[in-house]
GROMACS .gro file of C-alpha atoms in nm:
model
  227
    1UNK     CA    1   6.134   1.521  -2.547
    2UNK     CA    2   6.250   1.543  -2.179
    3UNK     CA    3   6.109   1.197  -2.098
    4UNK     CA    4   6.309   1.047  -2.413
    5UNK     CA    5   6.617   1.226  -2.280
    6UNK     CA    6   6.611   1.126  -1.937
    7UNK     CA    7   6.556   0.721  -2.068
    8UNK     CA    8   6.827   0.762  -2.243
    9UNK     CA    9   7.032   0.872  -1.943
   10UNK     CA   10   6.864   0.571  -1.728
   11UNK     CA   11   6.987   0.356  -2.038
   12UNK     CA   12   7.363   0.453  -2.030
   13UNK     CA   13   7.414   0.471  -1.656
   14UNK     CA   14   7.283   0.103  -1.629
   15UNK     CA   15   7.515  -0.005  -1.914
   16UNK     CA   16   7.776   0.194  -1.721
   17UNK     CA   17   7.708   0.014  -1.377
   18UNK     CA   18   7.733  -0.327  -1.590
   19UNK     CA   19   7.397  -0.395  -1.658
   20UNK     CA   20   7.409  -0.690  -1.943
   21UNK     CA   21   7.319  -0.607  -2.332
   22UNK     CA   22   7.023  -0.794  -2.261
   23UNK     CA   23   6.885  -0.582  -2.039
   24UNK     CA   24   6.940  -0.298  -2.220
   25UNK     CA   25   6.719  -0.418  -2.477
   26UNK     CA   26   6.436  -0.539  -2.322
   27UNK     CA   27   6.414  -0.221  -2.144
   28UNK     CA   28   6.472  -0.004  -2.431
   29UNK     CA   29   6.191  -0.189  -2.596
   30UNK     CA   30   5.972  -0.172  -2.270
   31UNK     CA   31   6.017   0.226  -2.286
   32UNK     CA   32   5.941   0.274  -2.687
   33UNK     CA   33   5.609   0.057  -2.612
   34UNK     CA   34   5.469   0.282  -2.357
   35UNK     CA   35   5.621   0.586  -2.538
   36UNK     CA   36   5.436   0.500  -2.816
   37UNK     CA   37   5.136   0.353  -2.669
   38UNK     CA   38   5.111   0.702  -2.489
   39UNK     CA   39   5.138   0.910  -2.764
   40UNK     CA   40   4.896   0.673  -3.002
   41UNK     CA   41   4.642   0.697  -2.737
   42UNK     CA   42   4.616   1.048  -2.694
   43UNK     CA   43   4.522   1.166  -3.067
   44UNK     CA   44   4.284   0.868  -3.136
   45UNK     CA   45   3.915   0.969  -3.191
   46UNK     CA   46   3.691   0.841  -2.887
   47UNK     CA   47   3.426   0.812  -3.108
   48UNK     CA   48   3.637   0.560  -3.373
   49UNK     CA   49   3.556   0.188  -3.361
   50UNK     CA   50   3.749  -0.035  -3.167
   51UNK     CA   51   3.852  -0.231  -3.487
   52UNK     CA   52   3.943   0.013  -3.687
   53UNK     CA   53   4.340   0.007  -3.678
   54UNK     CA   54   4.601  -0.165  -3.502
   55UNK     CA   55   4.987  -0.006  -3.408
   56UNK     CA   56   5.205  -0.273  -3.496
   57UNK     CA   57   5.562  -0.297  -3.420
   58UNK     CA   58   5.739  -0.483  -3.724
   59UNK     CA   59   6.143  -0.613  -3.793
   60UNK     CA   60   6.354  -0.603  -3.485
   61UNK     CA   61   6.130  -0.397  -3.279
   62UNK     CA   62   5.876  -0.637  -3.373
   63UNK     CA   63   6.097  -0.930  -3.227
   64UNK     CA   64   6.118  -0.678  -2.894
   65UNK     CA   65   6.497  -0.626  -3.005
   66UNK     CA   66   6.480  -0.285  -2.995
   67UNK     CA   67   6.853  -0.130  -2.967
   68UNK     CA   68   6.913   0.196  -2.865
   69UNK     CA   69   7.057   0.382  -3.197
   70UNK     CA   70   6.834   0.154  -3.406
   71UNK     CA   71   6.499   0.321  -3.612
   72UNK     CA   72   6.187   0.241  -3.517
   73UNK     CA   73   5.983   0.007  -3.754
   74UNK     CA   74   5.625   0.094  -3.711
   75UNK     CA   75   5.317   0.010  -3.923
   76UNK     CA   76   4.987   0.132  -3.880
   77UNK     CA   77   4.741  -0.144  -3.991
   78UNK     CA   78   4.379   0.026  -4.072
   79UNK     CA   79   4.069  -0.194  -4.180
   80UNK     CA   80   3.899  -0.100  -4.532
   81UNK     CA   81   3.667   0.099  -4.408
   82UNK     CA   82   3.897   0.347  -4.218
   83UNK     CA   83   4.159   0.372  -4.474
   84UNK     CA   84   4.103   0.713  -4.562
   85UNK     CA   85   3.957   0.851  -4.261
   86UNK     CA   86   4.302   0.790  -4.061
   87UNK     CA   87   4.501   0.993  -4.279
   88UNK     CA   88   4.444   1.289  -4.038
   89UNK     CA   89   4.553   1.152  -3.716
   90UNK     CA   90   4.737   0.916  -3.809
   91UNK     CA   91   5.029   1.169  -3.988
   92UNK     CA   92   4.894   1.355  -3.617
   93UNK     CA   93   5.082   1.070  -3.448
   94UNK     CA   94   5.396   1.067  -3.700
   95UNK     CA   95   5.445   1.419  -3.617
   96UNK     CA   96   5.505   1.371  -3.284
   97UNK     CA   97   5.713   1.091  -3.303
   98UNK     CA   98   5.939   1.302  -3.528
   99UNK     CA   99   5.896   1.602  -3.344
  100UNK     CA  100   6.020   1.435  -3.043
  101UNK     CA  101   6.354   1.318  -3.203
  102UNK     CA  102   6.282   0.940  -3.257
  103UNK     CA  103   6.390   0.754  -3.612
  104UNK     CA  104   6.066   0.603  -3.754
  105UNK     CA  105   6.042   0.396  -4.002
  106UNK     CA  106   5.650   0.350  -4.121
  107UNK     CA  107   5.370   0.212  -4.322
  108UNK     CA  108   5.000   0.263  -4.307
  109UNK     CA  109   4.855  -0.092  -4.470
  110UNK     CA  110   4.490  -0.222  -4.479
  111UNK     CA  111   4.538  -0.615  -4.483
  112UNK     CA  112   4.474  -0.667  -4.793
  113UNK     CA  113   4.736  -0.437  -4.924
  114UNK     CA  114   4.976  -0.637  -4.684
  115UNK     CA  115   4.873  -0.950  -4.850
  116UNK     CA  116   5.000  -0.788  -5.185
  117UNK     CA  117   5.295  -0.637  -5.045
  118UNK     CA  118   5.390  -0.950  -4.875
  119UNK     CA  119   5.498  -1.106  -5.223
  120UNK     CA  120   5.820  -0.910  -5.199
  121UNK     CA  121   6.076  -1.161  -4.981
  122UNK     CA  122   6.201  -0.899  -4.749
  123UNK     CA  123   5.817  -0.732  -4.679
  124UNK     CA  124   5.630  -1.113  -4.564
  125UNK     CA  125   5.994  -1.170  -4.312
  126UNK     CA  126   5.936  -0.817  -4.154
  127UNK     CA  127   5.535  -0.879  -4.151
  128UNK     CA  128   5.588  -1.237  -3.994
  129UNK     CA  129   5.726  -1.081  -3.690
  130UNK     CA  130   5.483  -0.819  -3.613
  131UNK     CA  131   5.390  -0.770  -3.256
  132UNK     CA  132   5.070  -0.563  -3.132
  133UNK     CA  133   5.105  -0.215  -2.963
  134UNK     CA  134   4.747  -0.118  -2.898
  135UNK     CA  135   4.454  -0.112  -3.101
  136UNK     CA  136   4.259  -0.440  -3.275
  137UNK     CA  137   4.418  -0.804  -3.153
  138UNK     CA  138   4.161  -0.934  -3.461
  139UNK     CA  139   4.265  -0.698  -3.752
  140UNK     CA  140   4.641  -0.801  -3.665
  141UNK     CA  141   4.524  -1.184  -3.703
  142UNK     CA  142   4.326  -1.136  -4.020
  143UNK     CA  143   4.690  -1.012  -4.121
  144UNK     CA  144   4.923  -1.286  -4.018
  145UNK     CA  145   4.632  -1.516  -4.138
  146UNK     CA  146   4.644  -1.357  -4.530
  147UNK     CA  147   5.028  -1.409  -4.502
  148UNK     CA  148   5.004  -1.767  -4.373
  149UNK     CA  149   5.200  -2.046  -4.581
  150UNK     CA  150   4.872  -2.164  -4.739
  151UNK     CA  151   4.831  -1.824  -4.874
  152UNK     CA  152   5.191  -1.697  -4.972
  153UNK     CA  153   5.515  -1.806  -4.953
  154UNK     CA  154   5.495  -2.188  -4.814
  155UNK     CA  155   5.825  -2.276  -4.624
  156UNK     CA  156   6.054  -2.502  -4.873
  157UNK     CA  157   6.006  -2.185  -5.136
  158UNK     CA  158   6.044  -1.928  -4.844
  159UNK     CA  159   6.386  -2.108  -4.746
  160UNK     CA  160   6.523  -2.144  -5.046
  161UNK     CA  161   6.446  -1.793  -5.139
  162UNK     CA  162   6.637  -1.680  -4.818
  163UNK     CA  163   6.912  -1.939  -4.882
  164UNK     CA  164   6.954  -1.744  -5.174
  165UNK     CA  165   6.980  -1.387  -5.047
  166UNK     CA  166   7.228  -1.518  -4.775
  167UNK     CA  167   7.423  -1.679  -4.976
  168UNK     CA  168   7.457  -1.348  -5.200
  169UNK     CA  169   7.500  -1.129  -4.892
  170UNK     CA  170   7.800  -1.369  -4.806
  171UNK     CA  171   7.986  -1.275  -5.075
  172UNK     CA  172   7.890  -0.890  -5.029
  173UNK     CA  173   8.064  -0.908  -4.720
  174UNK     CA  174   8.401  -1.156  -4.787
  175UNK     CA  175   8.226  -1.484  -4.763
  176UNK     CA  176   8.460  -1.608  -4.448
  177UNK     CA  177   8.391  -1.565  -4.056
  178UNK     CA  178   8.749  -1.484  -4.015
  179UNK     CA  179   8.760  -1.136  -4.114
  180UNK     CA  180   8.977  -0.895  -3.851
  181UNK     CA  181   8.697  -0.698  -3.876
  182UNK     CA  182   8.356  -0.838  -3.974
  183UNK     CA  183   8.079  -0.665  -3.994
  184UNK     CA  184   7.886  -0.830  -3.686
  185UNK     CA  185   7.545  -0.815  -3.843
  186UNK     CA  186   7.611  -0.960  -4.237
  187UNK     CA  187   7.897  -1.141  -4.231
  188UNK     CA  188   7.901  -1.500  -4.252
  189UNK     CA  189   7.818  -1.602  -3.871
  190UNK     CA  190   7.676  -1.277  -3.786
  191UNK     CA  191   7.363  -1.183  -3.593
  192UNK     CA  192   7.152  -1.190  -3.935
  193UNK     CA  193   7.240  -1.546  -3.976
  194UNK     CA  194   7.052  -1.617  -3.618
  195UNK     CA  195   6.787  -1.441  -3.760
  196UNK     CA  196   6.800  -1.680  -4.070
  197UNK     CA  197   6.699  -1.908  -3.852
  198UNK     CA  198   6.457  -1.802  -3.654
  199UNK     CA  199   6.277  -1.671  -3.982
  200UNK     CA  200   6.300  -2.027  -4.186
  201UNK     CA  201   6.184  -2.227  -3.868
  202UNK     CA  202   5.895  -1.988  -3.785
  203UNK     CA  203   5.774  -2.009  -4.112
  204UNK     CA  204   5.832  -2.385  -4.113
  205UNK     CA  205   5.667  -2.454  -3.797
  206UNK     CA  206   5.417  -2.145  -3.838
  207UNK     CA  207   5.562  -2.009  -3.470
  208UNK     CA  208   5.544  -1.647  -3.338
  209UNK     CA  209   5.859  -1.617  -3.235
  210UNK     CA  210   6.233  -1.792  -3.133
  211UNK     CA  211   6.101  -1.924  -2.845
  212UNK     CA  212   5.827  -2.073  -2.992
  213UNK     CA  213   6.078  -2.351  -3.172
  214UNK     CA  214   6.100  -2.477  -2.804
  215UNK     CA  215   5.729  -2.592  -2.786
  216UNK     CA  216   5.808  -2.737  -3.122
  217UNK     CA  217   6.073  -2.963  -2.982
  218UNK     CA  218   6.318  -2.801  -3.211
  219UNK     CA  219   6.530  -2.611  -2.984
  220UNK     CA  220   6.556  -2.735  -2.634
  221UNK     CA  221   6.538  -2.428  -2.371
  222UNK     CA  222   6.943  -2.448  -2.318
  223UNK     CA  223   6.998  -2.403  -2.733
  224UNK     CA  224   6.694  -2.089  -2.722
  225UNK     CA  225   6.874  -1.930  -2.425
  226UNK     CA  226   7.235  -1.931  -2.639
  227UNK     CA  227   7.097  -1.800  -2.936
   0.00000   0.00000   0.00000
């Protein structure tokens, strides 16, 4: 709890002294991942196999946007085999993490019950932009491979689906840019439209991330480093 407190202190005098948004971020991010790496590492079993589960940061802390109010999207991805034998140490680890004062937000999937979840629009976008914490590099790929656009979800259906759901969470939030007061992450313009995207092109291109699009000759590096 004290080390959590005294980032956070480290976080708002640097934003005091000027330090950009930016760098806020990525060093928000940088904490949570040894935080949580940390505290993962010191309630798994030394006798469990090194393939048994992956921690997996998903959403925005998946993209390593982490902000500082924002929850934390975890999910803990287990292989068929361990699926029930995790339970124990695996709420172990939630405890803490609640106990501690952070806002989690979690799921405990084998892959295959990702694959199946994945049908649902919003679960494959938060899936696609999972990043690994510790734990097995290959169960994580068997993931992102049963979620791949030959498997679920190929690109012109995934973009008109989100076409659709932007287009309805335009009007949810006054369909215009121009609002006195917009609502920076919805509204038409907002940061979810970047998102848009970086979600649409990833899946088109079948990239990891933003930056990505630039070995892809979409985006040139001047165009990544605006958005």
């Amino acid at each position: 709890k004290q080390i959590l407190v005294d980032a956070r202190e480290i976080l708002h005098r640097a934003q005091s002294d000027g330090a950009s948004s930016t760098n806020i971020i990525n060093l928000w991010t940088w904490f949570t991942d040894q935080l949580l790496i940390s505290i993962w590492q010191s309630i798994s079993k030394p006798d469990a196999p090194s393939d048994c589960c992956s921690l997996v940061a998903v959403g925005g802390y998946g993209r390593a946007e982490l902000h500082p109010s924002s929850d934390i999207d975890l999910m803990v991805l287990v292989s068929d085999e361990m699926s029930g034998i995790f339970a124990e140490s695996g709420e172990a680890f939630l405890h803490i993490l609640w106990d501690i004062g952070l806002d989690i937000g979690h799921s405990v999937r084998t892959v295959s019950e990702c694959a199946k979840a994945a049908t649902d629009l919003t679960v494959v976008t938060t899936l696609m932009e999972a990043r690994l914490l510790t734990g097995s590099a290959e169960l994580l790929q068997q993931m992102q491979t049963a979620i791949a656009t030959d498997k679920i979800w190929p690109a012109d259906e995934y973009f008109h689906a989100k076409r659709k759901e932007q287009q309805e969470r335009y009007l949810r939030f006054g369909d215009t840019a121009y609002k006195l007061e917009p609502n920076l992450k919805e509204s038409p313009g907002g940061l979810r439209d970047l998102h848009m995207i970086s979600w649409v092109t990833m899946r088109y291109f079948n990239a990891a991330s933003l930056e990505g699009l630039v070995e892809h000759d979409f985006l040139t590096k001047d165009e990544y480093q605006s958005l």
